[in-house]
Short mmCIF file of C-alpha atoms in Angstrom, two decimals:
data_model
loop_
_atom_site.label_atom_id
_atom_site.label_comp_id
_atom_site.label_asym_id
_atom_site.label_seq_id
_atom_site.Cartn_x
_atom_site.Cartn_y
_atom_site.Cartn_z
CA ASP A 1 0.00 0.00 0.00
CA SER A 2 1.10 3.57 -0.66
CA PHE A 3 1.11 6.40 1.84
CA VAL A 4 0.82 10.07 0.82
CA ILE A 5 2.64 12.57 3.00
CA GLY A 6 0.71 15.80 3.71
CA SER A 7 -2.60 14.54 2.40
CA ASN A 8 -4.64 16.30 5.11
CA THR A 9 -5.60 19.88 4.20
CA SER A 10 -5.61 21.10 7.82
CA CYS A 11 -4.71 19.98 11.34
CA ALA A 12 -6.96 22.44 13.12
CA ASP A 13 -9.48 19.80 14.17
CA VAL A 14 -6.91 17.09 15.08
CA PRO A 15 -6.17 16.68 18.82
CA ALA A 16 -2.60 17.49 19.86
CA SER A 17 -2.11 13.92 21.15
CA ASP A 18 -2.78 12.42 17.72
CA HIS A 19 -0.60 12.43 14.68
CA CYS A 20 -1.70 14.67 11.78
CA ASN A 21 -0.67 14.18 8.19
CA GLY A 22 -1.09 17.89 7.47
CA PRO A 23 0.18 20.01 4.56
CA LEU A 24 3.90 20.65 4.41
CA PRO A 25 5.22 24.23 4.28
CA ASN A 26 6.90 25.37 1.07
CA GLY A 27 10.67 25.60 0.69
CA LYS A 28 11.56 23.34 3.63
CA LYS A 29 13.74 20.18 3.87
CA PHE A 30 12.27 17.05 5.44
CA LEU A 31 13.73 13.69 6.56
CA ILE A 32 11.53 10.66 6.13
CA THR A 33 12.15 8.07 8.85
CA VAL A 34 10.37 4.74 9.04
CA ILE A 35 9.24 3.70 12.52
CA VAL A 36 7.89 0.19 12.94
CA CYS A 37 5.75 -0.49 15.98
CA THR A 38 4.62 -3.88 17.34
CA LYS A 39 3.15 -5.10 20.60
CA VAL A 40 6.63 -5.33 21.99
CA GLY A 41 7.59 -1.76 21.05
CA CYS A 42 8.70 0.56 18.23
CA ASP A 43 11.90 0.48 16.22
CA GLU A 44 13.16 3.54 14.28
CA HIS A 45 15.15 2.90 11.13
CA LYS A 46 17.21 6.08 10.67
CA ASP A 47 19.53 4.56 8.14
CA ASP A 48 16.67 4.27 5.73
CA GLY A 49 15.75 7.96 6.04
CA VAL A 50 15.14 9.94 2.87
CA VAL A 51 15.76 13.67 2.68
CA PHE A 52 13.63 15.80 0.31
CA GLN A 53 12.69 19.49 -0.07
CA THR A 54 9.28 20.95 -0.83
CA CYS A 55 8.78 23.44 -3.67
CA ALA A 56 9.73 27.06 -2.82
CA CYS A 57 6.74 28.52 -4.68
CA ASP A 58 3.59 30.44 -3.78
CA GLU A 59 0.52 28.44 -4.66
CA SER A 60 -1.88 31.27 -3.73
CA PRO A 61 -3.95 32.72 -6.58
CA PRO A 62 -2.15 35.43 -8.63
CA VAL A 63 -4.23 38.36 -7.29
CA GLY A 64 -2.28 41.01 -9.20
CA ALA A 65 -2.77 39.24 -12.47
CA ILE A 66 -6.48 38.78 -11.83
CA VAL A 67 -6.99 42.44 -10.88
CA GLY A 68 -4.98 43.59 -13.87
CA GLY A 69 -7.02 41.43 -16.19
CA VAL A 70 -10.31 42.70 -14.80
CA LEU A 71 -9.23 46.35 -15.05
CA GLY A 72 -7.96 45.82 -18.56
CA GLY A 73 -11.27 44.30 -19.58
CA LEU A 74 -13.23 47.17 -18.07
CA ALA A 75 -10.99 49.70 -19.80
CA LEU A 76 -11.58 47.97 -23.12
CA ILE A 77 -15.35 48.02 -22.60
CA ALA A 78 -15.23 51.73 -21.65
CA LEU A 79 -13.20 52.53 -24.75
CA ILE A 80 -15.71 50.74 -26.96
CA CYS A 81 -18.60 52.67 -25.32
CA VAL A 82 -16.81 56.00 -25.86
CA ILE A 83 -16.23 55.19 -29.51
CA ILE A 84 -19.91 54.28 -29.97
CA LEU A 85 -21.04 57.53 -28.27
CA LEU A 86 -18.72 59.59 -30.44
CA ILE A 87 -20.06 57.93 -33.57
CA LEU A 88 -23.69 58.56 -32.51
CA ARG A 89 -22.97 62.19 -31.60
CA PHE A 90 -21.21 62.77 -34.89
CA ARG A 91 -24.15 61.35 -36.82
CA LYS A 92 -26.62 63.50 -34.84
CA HIS A 93 -24.52 66.63 -35.37
CA ASP A 94 -24.18 65.85 -39.06
CA LYS A 95 -27.96 65.47 -39.44
CA LYS A 96 -28.53 68.74 -37.56
CA ARG A 97 -25.96 70.51 -39.71
CA LYS A 98 -27.59 69.26 -42.89
CA ARG A 99 -31.05 70.23 -41.63
CA THR A 100 -29.84 73.70 -40.62
CA SER A 101 -28.02 74.27 -43.87
CA SER A 102 -31.15 73.33 -45.79
CA THR A 103 -33.32 75.87 -43.88
CA THR A 104 -30.82 78.73 -43.59
CA SER A 105 -30.56 80.98 -46.58
CA PRO A 106 -27.35 82.74 -47.64
CA SER A 107 -28.97 86.05 -46.71
CA ASP A 108 -29.42 84.83 -43.12
CA TYR A 109 -25.70 84.13 -42.92
CA LEU A 110 -24.83 87.54 -44.31
CA ILE A 111 -27.19 89.23 -41.86
CA SER A 112 -25.65 87.45 -38.89
CA LYS A 113 -22.19 88.50 -40.09
CA GLU A 114 -23.27 92.13 -40.40
CA VAL A 115 -24.50 92.41 -36.81
CA LYS A 116 -21.74 92.60 -34.24
CA LEU A 117 -22.46 90.65 -31.09
CA LYS A 118 -21.87 92.83 -28.03
CA ARG A 119 -20.91 91.70 -24.58
CA PRO A 120 -23.27 92.43 -21.67
CA VAL A 121 -22.79 95.77 -19.95
CA LYS A 122 -21.68 95.56 -16.33
CA MET A 123 -23.97 97.26 -13.82
CA ARG A 124 -21.26 99.60 -12.55
CA LYS A 125 -20.68 100.79 -16.12
CA PHE A 126 -24.33 101.02 -17.16
CA ASN A 127 -24.74 104.77 -16.59
CA ASP A 128 -21.57 105.52 -18.55
CA HIS A 129 -22.79 103.23 -21.32
CA VAL A 130 -26.11 105.08 -21.58
CA VAL A 131 -24.32 108.45 -21.69
CA MET A 132 -22.15 107.13 -24.52
CA LEU A 133 -25.21 105.97 -26.47
CA HIS A 134 -26.73 109.45 -26.19
CA LYS A 135 -23.74 111.13 -27.83
CA ASP A 136 -23.93 112.47 -31.39
CA SER A 137 -27.71 112.91 -31.26
CA ASN A 138 -28.35 109.34 -30.05
CA LEU A 139 -26.47 107.86 -32.99
CA LEU A 140 -25.44 104.69 -31.15
CA PHE A 141 -29.02 104.14 -29.98
CA GLN A 142 -30.03 104.24 -33.62
CA ASP A 143 -27.32 101.71 -34.48
CA GLU A 144 -28.55 99.28 -31.83
CA PHE A 145 -32.14 99.65 -32.99
CA GLU A 146 -31.13 98.95 -36.58
CA SER A 147 -29.22 95.87 -35.42
CA ILE A 148 -32.40 94.53 -33.85
CA GLN A 149 -34.29 95.23 -37.05
CA THR A 150 -31.63 93.40 -39.05
CA LEU A 151 -31.64 90.36 -36.80
CA SER A 152 -35.43 90.19 -36.81
CA LYS A 153 -35.30 89.37 -40.51
CA THR A 154 -33.88 85.95 -39.62
CA PHE A 155 -36.89 85.04 -37.45
CA LYS A 156 -39.27 82.49 -38.90
CA ASN A 157 -42.36 83.74 -37.03
CA THR A 158 -45.58 84.37 -38.95
CA CYS A 159 -48.51 86.76 -38.55
CA ASP A 160 -51.14 84.90 -40.58
CA GLU A 161 -53.99 85.28 -38.06
CA ALA A 162 -53.57 89.04 -37.86
CA LYS A 163 -53.74 89.27 -41.66
CA GLN A 164 -57.08 87.50 -41.96
CA GLU A 165 -59.82 89.68 -43.40
CA ALA A 166 -61.92 89.56 -40.23
CA ASN A 167 -58.96 90.54 -38.04
CA ARG A 168 -57.38 93.35 -40.03
CA VAL A 169 -59.76 95.92 -38.56
CA LYS A 170 -58.59 94.91 -35.06
CA ASN A 171 -55.01 96.09 -35.69
CA ARG A 172 -54.30 99.72 -34.88
CA TYR A 173 -51.28 99.74 -37.20
CA VAL A 174 -51.06 97.60 -40.33
CA ASP A 175 -47.33 96.95 -39.91
CA ILE A 176 -47.32 95.99 -36.20
CA LEU A 177 -48.87 92.56 -35.90
CA PRO A 178 -48.66 89.80 -33.27
CA TYR A 179 -46.79 86.58 -34.02
CA ASP A 180 -48.91 83.47 -34.46
CA GLN A 181 -46.49 81.50 -32.30
CA THR A 182 -46.84 83.70 -29.18
CA ARG A 183 -50.11 85.58 -29.61
CA VAL A 184 -52.71 85.63 -26.85
CA LYS A 185 -55.73 83.56 -27.87
CA LEU A 186 -59.12 84.54 -26.51
CA ASP A 187 -61.78 81.97 -25.74
CA ILE A 188 -64.04 81.50 -28.76
CA LEU A 189 -67.47 82.98 -28.14
CA SER A 190 -70.68 80.99 -28.36
CA ASP A 191 -71.36 82.16 -31.92
CA GLY A 192 -68.66 79.73 -33.09
CA ASP A 193 -66.72 82.31 -35.09
CA GLU A 194 -63.10 81.16 -34.74
CA THR A 195 -61.77 84.61 -35.66
CA ASN A 196 -63.12 86.10 -32.42
CA ASP A 197 -60.19 84.54 -30.53
CA PHE A 198 -57.91 87.23 -32.00
CA ILE A 199 -56.45 90.24 -30.22
CA ASN A 200 -53.31 92.17 -31.09
CA ALA A 201 -51.30 90.93 -28.11
CA ASN A 202 -48.28 88.72 -27.47
CA TYR A 203 -46.93 86.91 -24.44
CA ILE A 204 -43.53 88.18 -23.31
CA PRO A 205 -41.23 86.04 -21.13
CA GLY A 206 -39.92 87.38 -17.84
CA TYR A 207 -37.65 86.26 -15.03
CA ASN A 208 -40.30 84.12 -13.34
CA SER A 209 -42.40 82.83 -16.22
CA PRO A 210 -42.37 82.47 -20.03
CA ARG A 211 -45.71 84.32 -19.94
CA GLU A 212 -44.94 86.92 -17.31
CA TYR A 213 -46.12 89.84 -19.46
CA ILE A 214 -48.60 90.57 -22.22
CA ALA A 215 -47.57 93.30 -24.65
CA THR A 216 -50.56 94.70 -26.51
CA GLN A 217 -51.61 97.70 -28.54
CA GLY A 218 -53.66 100.50 -27.03
CA PRO A 219 -57.29 99.36 -27.20
CA MET A 220 -59.36 100.64 -30.12
CA TYR A 221 -63.07 101.38 -29.81
CA CYS A 222 -63.92 98.13 -31.61
CA THR A 223 -61.50 96.03 -29.53
CA ILE A 224 -62.29 97.30 -26.01
CA PRO A 225 -64.58 94.31 -25.25
CA ASP A 226 -61.84 91.97 -26.51
CA PHE A 227 -59.31 93.74 -24.27
CA TRP A 228 -61.40 93.19 -21.14
CA ARG A 229 -62.09 89.60 -22.17
CA MET A 230 -58.32 89.12 -22.26
CA VAL A 231 -57.95 90.74 -18.83
CA TRP A 232 -60.56 88.38 -17.42
CA GLU A 233 -59.50 85.17 -19.15
CA GLN A 234 -55.81 85.66 -18.37
CA LYS A 235 -56.63 86.55 -14.74
CA CYS A 236 -54.62 89.75 -14.97
CA LYS A 237 -54.41 91.95 -11.92
CA VAL A 238 -52.25 94.78 -13.24
CA ILE A 239 -52.45 96.96 -16.36
CA VAL A 240 -49.57 99.30 -17.20
CA MET A 241 -50.36 102.14 -19.61
CA LEU A 242 -47.40 103.90 -21.25
CA SER A 243 -49.18 106.24 -23.64
CA ASP A 244 -51.44 109.25 -23.41
CA LEU A 245 -54.91 108.91 -24.91
CA SER A 246 -53.90 111.39 -27.59
CA GLU A 247 -50.68 112.98 -28.78
CA LYS A 248 -50.41 116.11 -30.92
CA GLY A 249 -54.10 115.90 -31.68
CA LYS A 250 -53.93 112.28 -32.81
CA ARG A 251 -55.76 109.49 -31.00
CA LYS A 252 -53.29 106.98 -29.55
CA VAL A 253 -55.48 104.95 -27.19
CA ASP A 254 -59.26 104.86 -26.96
CA LEU A 255 -60.72 105.36 -23.49
CA TYR A 256 -61.34 101.81 -22.29
CA TRP A 257 -62.38 102.39 -18.66
CA PRO A 258 -65.20 104.28 -16.91
CA GLU A 259 -64.40 107.96 -16.38
CA ASN A 260 -66.49 108.37 -13.24
CA LEU A 261 -66.18 106.59 -9.91
CA GLY A 262 -68.92 104.15 -9.02
CA GLU A 263 -70.45 104.05 -12.52
CA PRO A 264 -69.96 100.55 -13.98
CA ILE A 265 -69.87 100.03 -17.74
CA ASN A 266 -70.47 96.82 -19.66
CA TYR A 267 -67.71 95.95 -22.12
CA GLY A 268 -69.17 92.91 -23.77
CA PRO A 269 -69.56 90.17 -21.13
CA VAL A 270 -67.30 92.01 -18.66
CA VAL A 271 -68.48 94.78 -16.32
CA VAL A 272 -65.89 97.34 -15.16
CA GLU A 273 -66.28 99.86 -12.35
CA MET A 274 -63.65 102.37 -11.18
CA THR A 275 -63.47 102.33 -7.38
CA ASN A 276 -60.50 104.64 -6.77
CA PHE A 277 -58.49 107.36 -8.52
CA SER A 278 -55.16 108.63 -7.15
CA GLN A 279 -53.02 111.37 -8.72
CA LEU A 280 -49.55 110.58 -7.36
CA ASN A 281 -46.37 112.59 -7.88
CA ASN A 282 -45.25 110.87 -11.06
CA TYR A 283 -48.07 108.59 -12.17
CA ILE A 284 -51.80 107.99 -11.90
CA LEU A 285 -53.27 105.01 -10.07
CA ARG A 286 -56.75 103.65 -10.71
CA ASN A 287 -58.48 100.71 -9.05
CA PHE A 288 -61.16 98.73 -10.84
CA LYS A 289 -63.75 96.18 -9.86
CA VAL A 290 -64.12 93.74 -12.74
CA SER A 291 -67.07 91.34 -12.89
CA ARG A 292 -68.31 88.59 -15.14
CA GLY A 293 -71.45 86.80 -14.14
CA GLU A 294 -71.46 86.44 -10.37
CA GLU A 295 -67.66 86.54 -9.98
CA THR A 296 -65.87 89.79 -9.13
CA ARG A 297 -62.17 90.61 -9.07
CA LYS A 298 -60.05 93.62 -8.16
CA MET A 299 -57.33 95.04 -10.37
CA THR A 300 -54.99 98.03 -10.55
CA HIS A 301 -54.29 100.37 -13.47
CA PHE A 302 -50.95 102.23 -13.60
CA PHE A 303 -50.57 105.17 -15.99
CA LEU A 304 -47.19 106.85 -16.55
CA PRO A 305 -47.63 110.17 -18.41
CA GLY A 306 -44.96 111.57 -20.71
CA TRP A 307 -44.16 108.35 -22.59
CA ALA A 308 -44.66 109.72 -26.09
CA ASP A 309 -43.87 108.10 -29.44
CA PHE A 310 -40.16 108.24 -30.29
CA SER A 311 -39.37 109.96 -26.99
CA ALA A 312 -39.91 109.62 -23.27
CA ASP A 313 -39.88 112.78 -21.19
CA VAL A 314 -39.42 110.80 -17.99
CA SER A 315 -36.37 110.68 -15.73
CA LEU A 316 -34.63 107.44 -14.84
CA ASP A 317 -35.54 107.77 -11.15
CA VAL A 318 -39.21 108.16 -12.02
CA VAL A 319 -39.14 105.07 -14.24
CA LEU A 320 -37.40 102.97 -11.58
CA GLY A 321 -39.86 104.07 -8.90
CA PHE A 322 -42.77 103.33 -11.22
CA VAL A 323 -41.44 99.85 -12.02
CA LYS A 324 -40.96 99.14 -8.32
CA SER A 325 -44.58 100.08 -7.56
CA VAL A 326 -45.84 97.87 -10.38
CA ARG A 327 -43.79 94.92 -9.16
CA ILE A 328 -45.00 95.28 -5.59
CA GLU A 329 -48.60 95.26 -6.76
CA SER A 330 -48.14 92.42 -9.24
CA THR A 331 -46.49 90.06 -6.76
CA SER A 332 -49.26 90.24 -4.16
CA GLY A 333 -50.98 86.97 -4.96
CA ASN A 334 -51.41 87.64 -8.66
CA PRO A 335 -51.76 84.51 -10.82
CA GLY A 336 -51.90 86.27 -14.20
CA PRO A 337 -49.44 88.16 -16.42
CA ILE A 338 -48.93 91.92 -16.32
CA ILE A 339 -50.52 93.70 -19.27
CA VAL A 340 -48.33 96.46 -20.70
CA HIS A 341 -49.42 98.69 -23.56
CA CYS A 342 -48.57 101.94 -25.25
CA SER A 343 -50.21 102.87 -28.54
CA ALA A 344 -48.67 100.30 -30.88
CA GLY A 345 -47.72 97.75 -28.25
CA VAL A 346 -44.02 97.64 -29.08
CA GLY A 347 -42.64 100.31 -26.75
#
């Protein structure tokens, strides 16, 4: 029979009094001695001893190699993912470039090259910047305005609704029309005429909302009911008027509110009553009670005199104080946009 030395994997569970054929340590020399035991006793045969040495090697798993292999595999996978993402991004960019090139005309490119992009003006330099713009009879103001006009030619907005036959009479000026994409749409009346959703007004984005303001023309006699419908439907609480009713004998805005306190007037389905009139130092404040059916709301009308066409005979301090008053009123639980109008509705 054969006998294997070191066949046991561990001697932890073997009592100290017993012999254990446990694993041999690496790199050590051992002498094999045969001991024969009988009932009489044991005899050790040293002359027959055999000397041998175990392997001086580490049989533990090659951790470094395993870790290196895993990291290398992960790096390869990451590289493949990056290459795929770059290919997809390139294809997307190429499609976008082709689509843009197909919709952009050479004139658009020339226009964008003509207009110089200007860096924002720092607050501490704003006053100096305004003074500079006023030099040479406001020449630089004119340049900036013309730049805006030039850039506006690249816009793809349309004014189809304003040009419809039924809506042309509702525009105070034939060349100042609301964009279809951002115009305010009134609720269609019960007569089913889809053109009665039109009013010359556009939403204007602000700091807090993409529809924080409504810019509109000064109401005309035929559009006053539409104006108050817009006030009601948009849940507006504040109206800002930046134009006199007339200028140099020419009508700029038709009177769209009751002249006398406590005398309500029906403007279509909306009833308006002036409840307060205050002549302040720099502007006029009116309070209205607006009703439709059994529901009644309160609203405030701010009027800043002196804001004439092509000029504004108003100091900077007056404008800032006026804006502050409007903001205080508009932030007191107001869910709707602020309506701002002059005569044309474009400032």
